[in-house]
Tab-separated table of C-alpha atoms and ligand atoms in Angstrom:
chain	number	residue	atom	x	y	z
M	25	UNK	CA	29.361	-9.545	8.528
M	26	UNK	CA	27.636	-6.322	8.457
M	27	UNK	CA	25.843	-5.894	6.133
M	28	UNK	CA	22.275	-6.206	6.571
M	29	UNK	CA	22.640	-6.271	9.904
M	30	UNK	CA	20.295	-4.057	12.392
M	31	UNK	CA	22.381	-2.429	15.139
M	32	UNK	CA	20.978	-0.240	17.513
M	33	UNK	CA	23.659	2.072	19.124
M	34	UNK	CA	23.178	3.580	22.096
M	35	UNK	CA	24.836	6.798	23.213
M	36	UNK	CA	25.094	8.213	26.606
M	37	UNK	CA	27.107	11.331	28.773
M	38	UNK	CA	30.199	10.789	28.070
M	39	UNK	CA	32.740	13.409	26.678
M	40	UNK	CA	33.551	10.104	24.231
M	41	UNK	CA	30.003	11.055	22.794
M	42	UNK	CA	31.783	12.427	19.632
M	43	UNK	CA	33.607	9.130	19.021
M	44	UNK	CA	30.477	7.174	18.802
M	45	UNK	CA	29.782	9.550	15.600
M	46	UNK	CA	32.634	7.684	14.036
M	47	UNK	CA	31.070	4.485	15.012
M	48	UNK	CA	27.674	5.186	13.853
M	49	UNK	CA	29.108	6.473	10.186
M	50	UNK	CA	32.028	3.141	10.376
M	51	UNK	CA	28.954	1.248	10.850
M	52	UNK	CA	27.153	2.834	8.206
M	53	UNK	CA	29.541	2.244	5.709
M	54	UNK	CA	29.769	-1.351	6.318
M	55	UNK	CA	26.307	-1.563	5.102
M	56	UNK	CA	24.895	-1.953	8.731
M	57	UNK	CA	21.026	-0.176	9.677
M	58	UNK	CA	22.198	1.451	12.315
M	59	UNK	CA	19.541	2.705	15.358
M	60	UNK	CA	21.113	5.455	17.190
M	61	UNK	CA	19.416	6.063	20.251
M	62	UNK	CA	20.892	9.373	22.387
M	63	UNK	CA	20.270	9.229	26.648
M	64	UNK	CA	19.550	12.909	27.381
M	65	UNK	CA	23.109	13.635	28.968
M	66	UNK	CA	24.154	12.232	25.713
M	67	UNK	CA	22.611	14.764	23.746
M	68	UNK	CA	24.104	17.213	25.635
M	69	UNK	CA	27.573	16.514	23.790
M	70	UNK	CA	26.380	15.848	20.488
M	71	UNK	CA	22.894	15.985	18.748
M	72	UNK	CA	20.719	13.683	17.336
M	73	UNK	CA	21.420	15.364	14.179
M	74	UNK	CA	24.505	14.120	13.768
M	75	UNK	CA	23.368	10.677	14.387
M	76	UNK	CA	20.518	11.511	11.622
M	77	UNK	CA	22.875	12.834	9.531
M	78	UNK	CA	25.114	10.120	9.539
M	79	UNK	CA	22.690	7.192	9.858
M	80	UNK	CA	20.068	8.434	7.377
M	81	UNK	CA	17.468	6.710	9.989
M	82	UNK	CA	15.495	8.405	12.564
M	83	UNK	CA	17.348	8.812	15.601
M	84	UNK	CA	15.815	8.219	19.050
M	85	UNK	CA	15.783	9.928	22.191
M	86	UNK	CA	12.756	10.306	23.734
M	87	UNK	CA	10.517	7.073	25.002
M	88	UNK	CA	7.010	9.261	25.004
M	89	UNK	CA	7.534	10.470	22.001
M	90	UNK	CA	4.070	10.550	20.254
M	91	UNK	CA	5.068	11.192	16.930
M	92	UNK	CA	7.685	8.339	16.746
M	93	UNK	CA	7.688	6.255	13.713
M	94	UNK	CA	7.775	3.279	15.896
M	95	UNK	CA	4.266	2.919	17.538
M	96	UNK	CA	5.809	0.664	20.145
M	97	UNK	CA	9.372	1.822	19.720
M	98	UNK	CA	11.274	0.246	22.954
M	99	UNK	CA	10.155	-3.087	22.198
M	100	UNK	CA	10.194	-3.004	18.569
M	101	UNK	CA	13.794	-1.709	18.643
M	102	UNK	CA	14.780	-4.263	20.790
M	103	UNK	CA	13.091	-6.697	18.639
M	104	UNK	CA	14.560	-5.941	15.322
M	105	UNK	CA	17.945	-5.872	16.691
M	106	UNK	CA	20.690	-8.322	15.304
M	107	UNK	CA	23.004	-6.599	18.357
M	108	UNK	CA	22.906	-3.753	20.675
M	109	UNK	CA	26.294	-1.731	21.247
M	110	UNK	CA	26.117	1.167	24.120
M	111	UNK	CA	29.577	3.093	23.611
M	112	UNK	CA	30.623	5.572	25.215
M	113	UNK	CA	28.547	4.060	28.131
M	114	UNK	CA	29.002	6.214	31.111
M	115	UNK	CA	28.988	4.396	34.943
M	116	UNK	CA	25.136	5.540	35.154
M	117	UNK	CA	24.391	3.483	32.285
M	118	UNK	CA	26.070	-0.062	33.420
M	119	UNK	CA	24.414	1.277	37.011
M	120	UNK	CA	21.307	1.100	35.231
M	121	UNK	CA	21.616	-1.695	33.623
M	122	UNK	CA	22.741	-3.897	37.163
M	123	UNK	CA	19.441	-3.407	38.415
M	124	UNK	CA	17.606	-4.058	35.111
M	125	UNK	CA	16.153	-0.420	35.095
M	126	UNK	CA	14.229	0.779	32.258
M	127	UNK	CA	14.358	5.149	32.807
M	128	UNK	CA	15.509	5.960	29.815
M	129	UNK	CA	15.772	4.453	26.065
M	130	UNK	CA	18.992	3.247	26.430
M	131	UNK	CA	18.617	1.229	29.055
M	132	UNK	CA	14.908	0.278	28.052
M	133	UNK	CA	16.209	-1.232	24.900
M	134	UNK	CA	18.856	-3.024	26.473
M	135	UNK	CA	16.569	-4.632	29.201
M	136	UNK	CA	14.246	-5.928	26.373
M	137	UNK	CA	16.646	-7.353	23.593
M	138	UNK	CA	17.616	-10.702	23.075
M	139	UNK	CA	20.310	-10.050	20.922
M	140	UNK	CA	23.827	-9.636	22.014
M	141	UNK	CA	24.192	-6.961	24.320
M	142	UNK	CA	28.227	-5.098	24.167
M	143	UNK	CA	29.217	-2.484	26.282
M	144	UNK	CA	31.890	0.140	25.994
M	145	UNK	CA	32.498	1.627	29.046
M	146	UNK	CA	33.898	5.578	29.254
M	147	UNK	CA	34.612	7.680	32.606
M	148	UNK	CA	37.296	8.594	34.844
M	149	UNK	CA	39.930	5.886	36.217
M	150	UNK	CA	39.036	6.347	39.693
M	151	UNK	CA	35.125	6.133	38.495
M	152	UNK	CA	35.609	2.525	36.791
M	153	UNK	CA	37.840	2.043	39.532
M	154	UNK	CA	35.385	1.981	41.922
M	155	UNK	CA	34.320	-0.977	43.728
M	156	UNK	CA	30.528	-0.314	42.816
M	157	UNK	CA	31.412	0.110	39.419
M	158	UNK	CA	33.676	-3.168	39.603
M	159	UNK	CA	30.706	-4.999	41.137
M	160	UNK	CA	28.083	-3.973	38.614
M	161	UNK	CA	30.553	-4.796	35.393
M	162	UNK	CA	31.420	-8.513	36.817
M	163	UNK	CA	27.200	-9.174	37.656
M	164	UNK	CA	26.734	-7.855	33.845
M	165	UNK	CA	29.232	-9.757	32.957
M	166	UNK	CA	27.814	-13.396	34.696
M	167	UNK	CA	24.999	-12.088	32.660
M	168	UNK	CA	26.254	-12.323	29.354
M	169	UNK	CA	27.157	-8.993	28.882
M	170	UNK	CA	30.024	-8.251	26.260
M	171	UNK	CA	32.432	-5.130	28.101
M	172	UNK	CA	34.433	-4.211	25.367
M	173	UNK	CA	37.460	-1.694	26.847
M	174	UNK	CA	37.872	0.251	28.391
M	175	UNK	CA	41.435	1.342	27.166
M	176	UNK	CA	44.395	3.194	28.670
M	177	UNK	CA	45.372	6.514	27.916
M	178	UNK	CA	44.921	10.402	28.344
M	179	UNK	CA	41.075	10.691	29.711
M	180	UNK	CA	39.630	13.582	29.655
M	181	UNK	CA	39.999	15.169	33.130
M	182	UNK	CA	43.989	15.087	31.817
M	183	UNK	CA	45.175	12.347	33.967
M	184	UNK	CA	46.518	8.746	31.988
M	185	UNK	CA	44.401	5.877	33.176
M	186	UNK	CA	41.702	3.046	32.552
M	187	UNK	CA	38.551	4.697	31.354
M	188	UNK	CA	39.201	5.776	27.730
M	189	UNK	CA	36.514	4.838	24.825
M	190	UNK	CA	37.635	1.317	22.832
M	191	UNK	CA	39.069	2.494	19.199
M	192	UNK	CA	36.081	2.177	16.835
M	193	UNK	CA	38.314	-0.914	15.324
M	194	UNK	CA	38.521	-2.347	17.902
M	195	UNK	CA	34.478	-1.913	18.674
M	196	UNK	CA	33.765	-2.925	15.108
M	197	UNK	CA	35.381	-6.385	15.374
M	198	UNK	CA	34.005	-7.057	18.889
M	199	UNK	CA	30.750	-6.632	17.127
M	200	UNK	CA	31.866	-9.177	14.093
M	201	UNK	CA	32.636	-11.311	16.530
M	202	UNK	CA	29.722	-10.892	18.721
M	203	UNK	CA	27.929	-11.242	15.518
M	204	UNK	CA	29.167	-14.393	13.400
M	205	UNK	CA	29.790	-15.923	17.594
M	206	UNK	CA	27.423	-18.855	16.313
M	207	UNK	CA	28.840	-19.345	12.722
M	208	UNK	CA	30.052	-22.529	10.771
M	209	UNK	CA	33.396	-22.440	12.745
M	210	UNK	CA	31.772	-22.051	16.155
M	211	UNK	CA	33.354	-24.327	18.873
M	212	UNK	CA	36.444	-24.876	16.587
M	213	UNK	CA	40.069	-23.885	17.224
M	214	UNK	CA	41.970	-22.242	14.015
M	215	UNK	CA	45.617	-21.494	14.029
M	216	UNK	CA	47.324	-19.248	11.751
M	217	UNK	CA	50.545	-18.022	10.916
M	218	UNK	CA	50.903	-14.545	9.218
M	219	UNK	CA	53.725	-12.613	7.602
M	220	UNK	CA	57.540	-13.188	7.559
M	221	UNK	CA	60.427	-14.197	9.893
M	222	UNK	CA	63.604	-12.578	10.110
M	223	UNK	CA	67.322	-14.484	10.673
M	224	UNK	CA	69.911	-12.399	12.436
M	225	UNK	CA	73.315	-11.965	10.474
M	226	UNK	CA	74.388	-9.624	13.722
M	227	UNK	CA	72.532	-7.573	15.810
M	228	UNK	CA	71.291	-4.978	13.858
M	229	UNK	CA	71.099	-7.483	10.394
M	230	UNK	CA	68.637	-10.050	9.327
M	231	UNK	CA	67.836	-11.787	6.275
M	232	UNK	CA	63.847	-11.308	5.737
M	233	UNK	CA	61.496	-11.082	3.045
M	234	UNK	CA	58.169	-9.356	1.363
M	235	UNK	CA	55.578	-10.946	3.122
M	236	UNK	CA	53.180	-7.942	4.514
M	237	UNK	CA	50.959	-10.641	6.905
M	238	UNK	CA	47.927	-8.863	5.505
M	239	UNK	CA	46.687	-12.366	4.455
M	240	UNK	CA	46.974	-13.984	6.978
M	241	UNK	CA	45.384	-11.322	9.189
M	242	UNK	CA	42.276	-11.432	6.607
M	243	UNK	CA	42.235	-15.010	7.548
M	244	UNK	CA	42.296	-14.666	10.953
M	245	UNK	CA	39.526	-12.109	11.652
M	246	UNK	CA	37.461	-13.827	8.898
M	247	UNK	CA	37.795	-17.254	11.215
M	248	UNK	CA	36.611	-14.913	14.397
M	249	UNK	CA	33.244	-13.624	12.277
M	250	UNK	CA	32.187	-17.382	11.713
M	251	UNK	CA	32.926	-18.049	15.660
M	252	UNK	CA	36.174	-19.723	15.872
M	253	UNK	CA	38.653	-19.825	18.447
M	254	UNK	CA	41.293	-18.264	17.018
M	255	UNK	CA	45.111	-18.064	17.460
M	256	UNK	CA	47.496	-15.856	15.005
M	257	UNK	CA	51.150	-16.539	15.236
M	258	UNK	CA	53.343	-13.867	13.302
M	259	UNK	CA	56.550	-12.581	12.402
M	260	UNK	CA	57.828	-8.683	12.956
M	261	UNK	CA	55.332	-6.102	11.317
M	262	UNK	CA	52.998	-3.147	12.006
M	263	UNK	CA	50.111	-5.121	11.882
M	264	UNK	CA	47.638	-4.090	14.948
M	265	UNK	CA	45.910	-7.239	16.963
M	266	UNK	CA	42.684	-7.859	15.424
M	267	UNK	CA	39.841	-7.843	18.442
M	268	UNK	CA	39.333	-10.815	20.201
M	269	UNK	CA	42.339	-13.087	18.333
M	270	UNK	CA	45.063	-14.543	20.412
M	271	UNK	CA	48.414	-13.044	18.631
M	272	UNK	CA	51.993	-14.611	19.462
M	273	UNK	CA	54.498	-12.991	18.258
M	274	UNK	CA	57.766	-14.455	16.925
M	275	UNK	CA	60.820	-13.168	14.993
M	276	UNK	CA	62.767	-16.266	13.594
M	277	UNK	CA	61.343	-19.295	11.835
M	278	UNK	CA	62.656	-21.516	14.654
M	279	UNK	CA	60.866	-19.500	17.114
M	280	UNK	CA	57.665	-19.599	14.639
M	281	UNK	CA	57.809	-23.369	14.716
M	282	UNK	CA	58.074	-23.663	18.718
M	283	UNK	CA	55.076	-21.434	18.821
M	284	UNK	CA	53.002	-22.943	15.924
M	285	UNK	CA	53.954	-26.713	17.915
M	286	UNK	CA	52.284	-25.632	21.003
M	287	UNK	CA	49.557	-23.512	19.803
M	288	UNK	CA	48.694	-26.743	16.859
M	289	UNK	CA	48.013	-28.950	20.092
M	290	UNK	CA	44.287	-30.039	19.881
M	291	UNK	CA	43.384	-27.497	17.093
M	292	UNK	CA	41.322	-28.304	14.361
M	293	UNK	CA	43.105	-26.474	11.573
M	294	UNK	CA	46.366	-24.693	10.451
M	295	UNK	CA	46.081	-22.161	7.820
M	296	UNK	CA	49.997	-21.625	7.042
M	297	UNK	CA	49.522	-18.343	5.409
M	298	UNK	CA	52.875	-17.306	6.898
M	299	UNK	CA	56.159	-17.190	4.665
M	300	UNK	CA	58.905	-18.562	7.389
M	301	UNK	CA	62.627	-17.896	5.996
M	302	UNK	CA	64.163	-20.678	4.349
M	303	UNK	CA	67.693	-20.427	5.309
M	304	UNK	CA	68.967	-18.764	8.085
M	305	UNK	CA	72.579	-17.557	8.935
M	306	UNK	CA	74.921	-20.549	10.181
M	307	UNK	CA	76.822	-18.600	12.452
M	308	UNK	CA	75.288	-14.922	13.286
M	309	UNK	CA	78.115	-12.764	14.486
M	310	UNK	CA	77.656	-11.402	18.156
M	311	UNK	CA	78.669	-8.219	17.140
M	312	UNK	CA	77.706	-6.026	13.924
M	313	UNK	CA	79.656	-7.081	11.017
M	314	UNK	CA	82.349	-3.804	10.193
M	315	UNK	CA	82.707	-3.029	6.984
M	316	UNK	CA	86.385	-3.522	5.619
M	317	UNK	CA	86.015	-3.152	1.696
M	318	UNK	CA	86.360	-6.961	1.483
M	319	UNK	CA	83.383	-9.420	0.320
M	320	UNK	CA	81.542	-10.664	2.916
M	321	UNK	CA	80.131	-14.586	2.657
M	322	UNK	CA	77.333	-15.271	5.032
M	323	UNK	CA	77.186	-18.992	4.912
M	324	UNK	CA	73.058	-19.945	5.250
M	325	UNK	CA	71.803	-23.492	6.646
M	326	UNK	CA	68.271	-24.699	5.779
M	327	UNK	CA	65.485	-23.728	8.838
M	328	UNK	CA	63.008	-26.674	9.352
M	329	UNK	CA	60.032	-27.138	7.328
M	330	UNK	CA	57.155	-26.119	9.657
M	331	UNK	CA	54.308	-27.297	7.933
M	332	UNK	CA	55.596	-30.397	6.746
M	333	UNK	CA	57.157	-31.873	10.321
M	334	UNK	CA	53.108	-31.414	11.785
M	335	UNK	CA	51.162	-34.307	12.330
M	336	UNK	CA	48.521	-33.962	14.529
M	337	UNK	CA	45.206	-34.987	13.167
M	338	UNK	CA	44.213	-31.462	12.188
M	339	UNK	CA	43.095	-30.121	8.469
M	340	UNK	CA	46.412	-28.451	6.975
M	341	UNK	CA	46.328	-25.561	4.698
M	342	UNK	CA	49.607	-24.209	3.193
M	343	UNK	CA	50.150	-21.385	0.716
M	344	UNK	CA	52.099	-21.276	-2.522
M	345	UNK	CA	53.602	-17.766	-3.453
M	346	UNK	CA	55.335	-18.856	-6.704
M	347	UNK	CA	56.710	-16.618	-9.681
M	348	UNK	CA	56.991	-19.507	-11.910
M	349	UNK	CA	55.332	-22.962	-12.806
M	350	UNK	CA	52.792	-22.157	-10.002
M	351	UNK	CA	50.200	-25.171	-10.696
M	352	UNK	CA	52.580	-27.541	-10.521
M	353	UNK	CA	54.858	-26.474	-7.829
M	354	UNK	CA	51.927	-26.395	-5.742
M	355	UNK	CA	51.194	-29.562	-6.551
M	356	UNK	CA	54.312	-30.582	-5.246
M	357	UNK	CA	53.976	-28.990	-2.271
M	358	UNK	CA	51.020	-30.708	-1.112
M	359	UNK	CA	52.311	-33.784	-1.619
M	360	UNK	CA	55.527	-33.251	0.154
M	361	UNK	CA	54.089	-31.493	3.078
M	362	UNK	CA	51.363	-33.711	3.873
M	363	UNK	CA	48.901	-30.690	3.286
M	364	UNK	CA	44.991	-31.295	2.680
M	365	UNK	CA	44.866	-28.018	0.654
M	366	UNK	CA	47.171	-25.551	-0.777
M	367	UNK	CA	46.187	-22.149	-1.872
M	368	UNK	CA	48.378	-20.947	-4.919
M	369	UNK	CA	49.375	-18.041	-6.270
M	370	UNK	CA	51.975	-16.122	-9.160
M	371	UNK	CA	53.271	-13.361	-6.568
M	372	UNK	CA	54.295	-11.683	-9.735
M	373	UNK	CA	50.595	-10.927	-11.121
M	374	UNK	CA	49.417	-7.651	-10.696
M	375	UNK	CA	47.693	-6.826	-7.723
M	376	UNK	CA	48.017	-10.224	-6.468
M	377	UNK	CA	51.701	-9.485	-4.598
M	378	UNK	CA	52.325	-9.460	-0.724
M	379	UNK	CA	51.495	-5.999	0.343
M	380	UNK	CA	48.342	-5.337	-1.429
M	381	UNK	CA	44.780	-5.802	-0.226
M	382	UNK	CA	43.805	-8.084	-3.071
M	383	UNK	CA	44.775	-11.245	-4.136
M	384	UNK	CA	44.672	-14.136	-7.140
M	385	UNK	CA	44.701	-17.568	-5.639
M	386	UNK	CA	43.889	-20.773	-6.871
M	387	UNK	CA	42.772	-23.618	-3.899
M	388	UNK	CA	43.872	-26.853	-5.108
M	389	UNK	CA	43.109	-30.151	-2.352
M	390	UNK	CA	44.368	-33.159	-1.808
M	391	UNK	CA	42.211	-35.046	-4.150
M	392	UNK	CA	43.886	-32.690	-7.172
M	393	UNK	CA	40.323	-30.687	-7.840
M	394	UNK	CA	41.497	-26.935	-9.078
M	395	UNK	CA	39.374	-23.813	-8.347
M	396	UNK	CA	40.610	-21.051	-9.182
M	397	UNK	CA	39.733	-17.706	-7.596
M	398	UNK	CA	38.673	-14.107	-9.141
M	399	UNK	CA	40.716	-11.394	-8.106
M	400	UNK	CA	39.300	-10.561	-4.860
M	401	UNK	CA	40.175	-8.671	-1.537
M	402	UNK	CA	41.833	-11.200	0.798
M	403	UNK	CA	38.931	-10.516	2.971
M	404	UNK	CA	37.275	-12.639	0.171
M	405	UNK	CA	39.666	-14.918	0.025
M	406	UNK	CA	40.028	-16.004	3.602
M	407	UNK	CA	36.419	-16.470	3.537
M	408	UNK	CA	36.944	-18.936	-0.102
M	409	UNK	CA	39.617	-20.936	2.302
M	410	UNK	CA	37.278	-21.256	5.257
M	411	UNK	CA	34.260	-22.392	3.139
M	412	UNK	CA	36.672	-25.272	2.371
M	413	UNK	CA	37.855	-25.972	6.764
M	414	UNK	CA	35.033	-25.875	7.867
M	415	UNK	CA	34.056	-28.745	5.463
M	416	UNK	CA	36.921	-30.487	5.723
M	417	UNK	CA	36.626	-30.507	10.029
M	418	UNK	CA	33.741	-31.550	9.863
M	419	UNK	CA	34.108	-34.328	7.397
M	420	UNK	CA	37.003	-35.099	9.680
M	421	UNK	CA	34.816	-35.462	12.292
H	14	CTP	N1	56.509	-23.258	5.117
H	14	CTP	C1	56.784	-23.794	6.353
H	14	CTP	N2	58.057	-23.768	6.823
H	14	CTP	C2	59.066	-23.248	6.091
H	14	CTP	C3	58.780	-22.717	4.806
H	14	CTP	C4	57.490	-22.740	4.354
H	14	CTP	O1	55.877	-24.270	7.022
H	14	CTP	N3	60.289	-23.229	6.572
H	14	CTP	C5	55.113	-23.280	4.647
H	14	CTP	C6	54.616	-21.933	4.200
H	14	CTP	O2	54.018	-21.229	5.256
H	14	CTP	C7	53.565	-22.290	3.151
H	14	CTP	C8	54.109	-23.555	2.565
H	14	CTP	O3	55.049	-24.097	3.511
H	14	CTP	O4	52.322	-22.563	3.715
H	14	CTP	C9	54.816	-23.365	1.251
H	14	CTP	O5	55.767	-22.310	1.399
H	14	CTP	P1	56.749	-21.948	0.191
H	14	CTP	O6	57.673	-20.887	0.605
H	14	CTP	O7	55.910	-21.740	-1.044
H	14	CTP	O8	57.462	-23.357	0.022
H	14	CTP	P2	58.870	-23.869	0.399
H	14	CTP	O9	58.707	-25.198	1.050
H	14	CTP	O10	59.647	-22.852	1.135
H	14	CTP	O11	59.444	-24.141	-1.037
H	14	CTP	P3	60.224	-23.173	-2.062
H	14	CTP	O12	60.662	-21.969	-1.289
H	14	CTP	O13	61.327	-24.033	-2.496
H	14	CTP	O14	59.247	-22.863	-3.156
């Protein structure tokens, strides 16, 4: 998402100066050309060397500057940009930009771009507090303008408040999002379900299983880049919140099933990446289970099918995980579940198990045509799978 991309980043007086360092190499790395551009108070926390440095592009600070390699430089910045991102941007900055002022390059660039404009506020509680403050964000806001954070947390002046700089991840998928906003899945609502459930035996017992949810996380912020609507249900895990997704959190399969019912209503697709628990206890004790020396039998009853009980007029996508017989058991599977595609794979091939960032699928649809998959990141994968919704909505349309 990217890659390729042309993001101007500008920087201004905030304390949370050194964070956008982070940014500007994170950005980098992802293959972005990244145009730092440094408001004077900025540079008064951090140099345009650093930016330089980290960029390997000519860094910005100075809108006279006659020996600029841009002969018309505000403009042509704001030209060439695929999106602008101002973080830390200080309560002088989203001042400046209320009344469409043009002082500095920051603002300059961000009154003459057409590309998405985002905005990560830093400052004091009691500053973005402030009813001027509050007044300028919501007429940016009306305009368009993406505010990204701020979040909660120590600030600076020692105090916990509102006013700390966005986590770069969380900056970096606002961006995606901003982005891929008018992609192939743009206007569409995806659901997915990600990771395991876990059935109580007592209170402090449950009977779980492998599943990490990394792929259906992939999935989920892959469906945000190429502008869906997206909503992730999942089991327990340490998984954080991708930006922008709607996350509901469950812990049994029965509970996954309410959620995935109401959240199904009106969606376009279901990507059932999720691996709900079979069975779950018949009778949980209410209190944890002592041990006496003795075997203990914990008697299981089947949990509903989630997949399978759907219908709804949406594209359905299950998942496979199989250590045996895996073509034809996912064959099966589509069949019996009513699915429009199922994406298989041998959990028991290297680097193709639950908790690793790659995976070896093969997509098999309805109709019985096979393609099978390289081993790729799930990233990759969940952007395979999508290729194929966003097809199949609209031939459903
Ligand atoms: N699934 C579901 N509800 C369940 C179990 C599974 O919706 N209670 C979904 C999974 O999310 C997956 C698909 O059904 O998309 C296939 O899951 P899998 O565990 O491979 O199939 P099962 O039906 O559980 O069959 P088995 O365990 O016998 O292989």
């Amino acid at each position: 998402m990217l890659r390729g991309k042309r993001i101007v980043l500008g920087v201004t007086g905030s304390i949370a100066c050194y964070k956008a360092a982070d940014l500007a190499s994170k950005l980098t790395q992802a293959g972005a050309d990244v145009d730092a551009i440094l408001t004077e108070s900025a540079a008064k926390f951090v140099t345009p060397l650093t930016f330089r440095s980290l960029t390997l592009r000519p860094v910005f600070t100075d809108m006279f500057d006659p020996n600029s390699p841009m002969a018309e430089e505000h403009v042509a910045l704001a030209r060439a940009a695929d999106a602008m991102i101002i973080a830390p941007a200080s309560a002088t900055t989203i001042a400046r930009l209320t009344h469409g002022m043009a002082d500095n390059m920051v603002a300059l660039t961000a009154l003459a771009t057409k590309a998405p404009l985002l905005v990560a506020p830093a400052m004091d509680s009691q500053m973005w507090g402030n009813d001027a403050t509050r007044a300028n964000v919501a007429s940016l806001r009306a305009r368009g303008v993406i505010f990204v954070g701020p979040a909660e947390g120590r600030l600076a002046s020692g105090t916990m408040g509102l006013g700390r700089l966005a986590d770069n991840d969380t900056l970096l998928g606002a961006l995606r999002q901003a982005l891929g906003a008018g992609g192939d899945l743009a206007g569409r609502r995806i659901v997915v379900s990600a990771g395991g459930t876990q059935e109580p035996i007592d209170p402090v017992r449950y009977i779980g299983n492998r599943s990490s949810g990394k792929m259906g996380f992939a999935i989920a912020e892959q469906a945000r880049d190429r502008g869906a609507k997206v909503t992730l249900v999942c089991g327990p895990g340490a998984l954080a919140t991708p930006y922008g997704i709607e996350r509901v959190d469950v812990g049994t399969t029965a509970e996954m099933a309410d959620a995935i019912g109401r959240a199904t209503e009106g969606c376009d697709a279901l990507i059932m990446a999720a691996a709900p628990a079979d069975f779950r206890a018949a009778n949980p004790a209410g209190q944890k289970i002592k041990r006496t020396g003795a075997d203990l039998n914990v008697e299981l009853t089947p949990n509903v099918d989630i997949i399978a009980g759907l219908r709804g007029g949406f594209v359905k996508v299950g998942f496979a995980a199989e250590t045996e017989s895996v073509l034809v058991n996912a064959h099966a599977k589509i069949a019996k579940k009513g699915l429009d595609m199922i994406v298989a794979n041998d959990v028991t091939a290297p680097q193709a198990g639950f908790s690793g960032d790659t995976n070896l699928v093969t997509l098999i649809d309805r109709a019985g045509e096979v393609e099978e998959l390289p081993l790729l990141t799930k990233h990759e994968v969940a952007d395979h799978i999508l290729d194929r919704v966003a097809r199949m909505i609209s031939a459903r349309r």
